[in-house]
Amino acid sequence: QVHLVESGGGSVQAGGSLRLSCAISGYTYSMGWFRQALGKEREKIACIGYGGFPSYADSVKGRFTITISHDNAKKILYLQMDSLKPDDTAMYYCAARTTGWGCTPTGMDNWGKGTLVNISS
């Protein structure tokens, strides 16, 4: 069974930085960060897939970085967010797959509860 617990959200001004963390226990394939803004669909932000290679949404390339560290039986998935914009305001979710290497909102089968990121102008 997979458990995911996010932390690190908050409120910052535009241009600032935040780092999100997600503690993941259990065996997983792809892992990633997704976000959902008010009134919008959930979207992929960044994923780590087969071979450990990262992928990013075009809207965050060059500003966000996804990394992973291993601590005994747990994995910690990070999302470093720099040069934040008001459009980045959303609930951010950590998610993982227990089968296969895809990384889409409908393909992930385990989700954290989310952490709120609010960027003021």
mmCIF file of C-alpha atoms in Angstrom:
data_model
loop_
_atom_site.group_PDB
_atom_site.id
_atom_site.type_symbol
_atom_site.label_atom_id
_atom_site.label_comp_id
_atom_site.label_asym_id
_atom_site.label_seq_id
_atom_site.Cartn_x
_atom_site.Cartn_y
_atom_site.Cartn_z
ATOM 1 C CA GLN A 1 0.000 0.000 0.000
ATOM 2 C CA VAL A 2 1.275 3.463 -0.937
ATOM 3 C CA HIS A 3 1.009 6.529 1.275
ATOM 4 C CA LEU A 4 1.832 10.079 0.242
ATOM 5 C CA VAL A 5 2.044 13.094 2.543
ATOM 6 C CA GLU A 6 2.769 16.563 1.144
ATOM 7 C CA SER A 7 4.178 19.556 2.978
ATOM 8 C CA GLY A 8 5.696 22.931 2.191
ATOM 9 C CA GLY A 9 2.858 24.961 0.720
ATOM 10 C CA GLY A 10 2.184 28.538 1.723
ATOM 11 C CA SER A 11 1.851 32.105 0.556
ATOM 12 C CA VAL A 12 4.615 34.110 -1.096
ATOM 13 C CA GLN A 13 4.856 37.139 -3.339
ATOM 14 C CA ALA A 14 5.405 36.862 -7.058
ATOM 15 C CA GLY A 15 9.036 36.198 -7.839
ATOM 16 C CA GLY A 16 9.558 34.217 -4.662
ATOM 17 C CA SER A 17 10.305 30.557 -4.093
ATOM 18 C CA LEU A 18 8.793 27.600 -2.295
ATOM 19 C CA ARG A 19 9.817 23.977 -1.930
ATOM 20 C CA LEU A 20 7.225 21.259 -1.653
ATOM 21 C CA SER A 21 8.008 17.864 -0.166
ATOM 22 C CA CYS A 22 6.174 14.568 -0.424
ATOM 23 C CA ALA A 23 7.010 11.561 1.723
ATOM 24 C CA ILE A 24 6.154 8.392 -0.199
ATOM 25 C CA SER A 25 6.061 4.933 1.299
ATOM 26 C CA GLY A 26 5.461 1.782 -0.712
ATOM 27 C CA TYR A 27 6.594 0.568 -4.115
ATOM 28 C CA THR A 28 5.914 2.963 -6.961
ATOM 29 C CA TYR A 29 6.702 3.513 -10.613
ATOM 30 C CA SER A 30 6.140 7.083 -11.823
ATOM 31 C CA MET A 31 5.873 9.833 -9.223
ATOM 32 C CA GLY A 32 4.986 13.436 -9.767
ATOM 33 C CA TRP A 33 3.435 16.720 -8.849
ATOM 34 C CA PHE A 34 0.120 17.955 -10.130
ATOM 35 C CA ARG A 35 -1.905 21.066 -9.434
ATOM 36 C CA GLN A 36 -5.467 22.212 -9.650
ATOM 37 C CA ALA A 37 -6.438 25.850 -9.679
ATOM 38 C CA LEU A 38 -9.920 27.012 -8.798
ATOM 39 C CA GLY A 39 -12.296 26.225 -11.633
ATOM 40 C CA LYS A 40 -9.677 24.413 -13.695
ATOM 41 C CA GLU A 41 -8.797 20.806 -14.375
ATOM 42 C CA ARG A 42 -5.989 19.067 -12.574
ATOM 43 C CA GLU A 43 -2.760 19.263 -14.587
ATOM 44 C CA LYS A 44 0.622 17.612 -14.524
ATOM 45 C CA ILE A 45 3.461 19.868 -13.381
ATOM 46 C CA ALA A 46 6.468 17.594 -13.112
ATOM 47 C CA CYS A 47 7.120 13.874 -13.041
ATOM 48 C CA ILE A 48 9.905 11.393 -12.537
ATOM 49 C CA GLY A 49 9.409 8.378 -14.742
ATOM 50 C CA TYR A 50 11.332 5.483 -16.209
ATOM 51 C CA GLY A 51 15.056 5.738 -15.617
ATOM 52 C CA GLY A 52 14.547 8.589 -13.197
ATOM 53 C CA PHE A 53 14.216 11.141 -15.960
ATOM 54 C CA PRO A 54 12.161 14.239 -15.134
ATOM 55 C CA SER A 55 9.520 15.821 -17.332
ATOM 56 C CA TYR A 56 7.821 19.182 -16.933
ATOM 57 C CA ALA A 57 4.797 21.074 -18.104
ATOM 58 C CA ASP A 58 5.763 23.870 -20.491
ATOM 59 C CA SER A 59 4.326 26.429 -18.089
ATOM 60 C CA VAL A 60 6.922 25.607 -15.410
ATOM 61 C CA LYS A 61 10.004 24.631 -17.425
ATOM 62 C CA GLY A 62 13.038 26.535 -16.241
ATOM 63 C CA ARG A 63 11.302 27.607 -13.027
ATOM 64 C CA PHE A 64 10.412 24.353 -11.248
ATOM 65 C CA THR A 65 12.693 21.409 -10.473
ATOM 66 C CA ILE A 66 11.609 17.942 -9.360
ATOM 67 C CA THR A 67 14.026 15.762 -7.419
ATOM 68 C CA ILE A 68 13.885 12.659 -5.290
ATOM 69 C CA SER A 69 15.842 11.387 -2.316
ATOM 70 C CA HIS A 70 15.765 7.995 -0.624
ATOM 71 C CA ASP A 71 15.702 7.463 3.132
ATOM 72 C CA ASN A 72 15.536 3.782 4.041
ATOM 73 C CA ALA A 73 12.088 2.565 2.998
ATOM 74 C CA LYS A 74 10.754 6.038 2.207
ATOM 75 C CA LYS A 75 11.177 8.266 -0.792
ATOM 76 C CA ILE A 76 10.987 12.049 -0.532
ATOM 77 C CA LEU A 77 9.810 13.788 -3.678
ATOM 78 C CA TYR A 78 10.632 17.490 -3.865
ATOM 79 C CA LEU A 79 9.385 20.286 -6.050
ATOM 80 C CA GLN A 80 11.541 23.397 -5.963
ATOM 81 C CA MET A 81 9.506 26.302 -7.309
ATOM 82 C CA ASP A 82 11.291 29.521 -8.252
ATOM 83 C CA SER A 83 10.201 32.722 -9.971
ATOM 84 C CA LEU A 84 6.661 32.072 -8.836
ATOM 85 C CA LYS A 85 3.791 33.813 -10.574
ATOM 86 C CA PRO A 86 0.204 34.496 -9.499
ATOM 87 C CA ASP A 87 -0.872 31.924 -12.122
ATOM 88 C CA ASP A 88 0.937 29.271 -10.063
ATOM 89 C CA THR A 89 -1.668 29.645 -7.323
ATOM 90 C CA ALA A 90 -3.337 26.264 -6.877
ATOM 91 C CA MET A 91 -3.666 23.188 -4.726
ATOM 92 C CA TYR A 92 -0.607 21.037 -5.361
ATOM 93 C CA TYR A 93 -0.812 17.256 -5.166
ATOM 94 C CA CYS A 94 1.805 14.569 -5.027
ATOM 95 C CA ALA A 95 0.859 11.364 -6.847
ATOM 96 C CA ALA A 96 2.325 7.988 -7.731
ATOM 97 C CA ARG A 97 1.587 4.983 -9.891
ATOM 98 C CA THR A 98 1.861 1.411 -8.716
ATOM 99 C CA THR A 99 1.738 -0.003 -12.256
ATOM 100 C CA GLY A 100 3.418 1.390 -15.345
ATOM 101 C CA TRP A 101 5.429 4.496 -16.125
ATOM 102 C CA GLY A 102 2.899 6.982 -17.418
ATOM 103 C CA CYS A 103 2.315 10.305 -15.689
ATOM 104 C CA THR A 104 -1.093 11.788 -16.322
ATOM 105 C CA PRO A 105 -3.772 12.965 -13.894
ATOM 106 C CA THR A 106 -6.033 10.057 -14.827
ATOM 107 C CA GLY A 107 -3.241 7.496 -14.739
ATOM 108 C CA MET A 108 -1.962 8.014 -11.212
ATOM 109 C CA ASP A 109 -3.577 5.666 -8.713
ATOM 110 C CA ASN A 110 -2.342 7.108 -5.424
ATOM 111 C CA TRP A 111 -2.712 10.718 -4.307
ATOM 112 C CA GLY A 112 -1.775 12.877 -1.376
ATOM 113 C CA LYS A 113 -4.279 15.248 0.176
ATOM 114 C CA GLY A 114 -2.665 18.315 -1.339
ATOM 115 C CA THR A 115 -0.984 21.465 -0.137
ATOM 116 C CA LEU A 116 -2.089 24.992 -1.008
ATOM 117 C CA VAL A 117 0.226 27.407 -2.794
ATOM 118 C CA ASN A 118 -0.866 31.037 -3.010
ATOM 119 C CA ILE A 119 1.147 33.596 -4.959
ATOM 120 C CA SER A 120 0.295 37.257 -4.555
ATOM 121 C CA SER A 121 1.172 39.942 -7.072
#
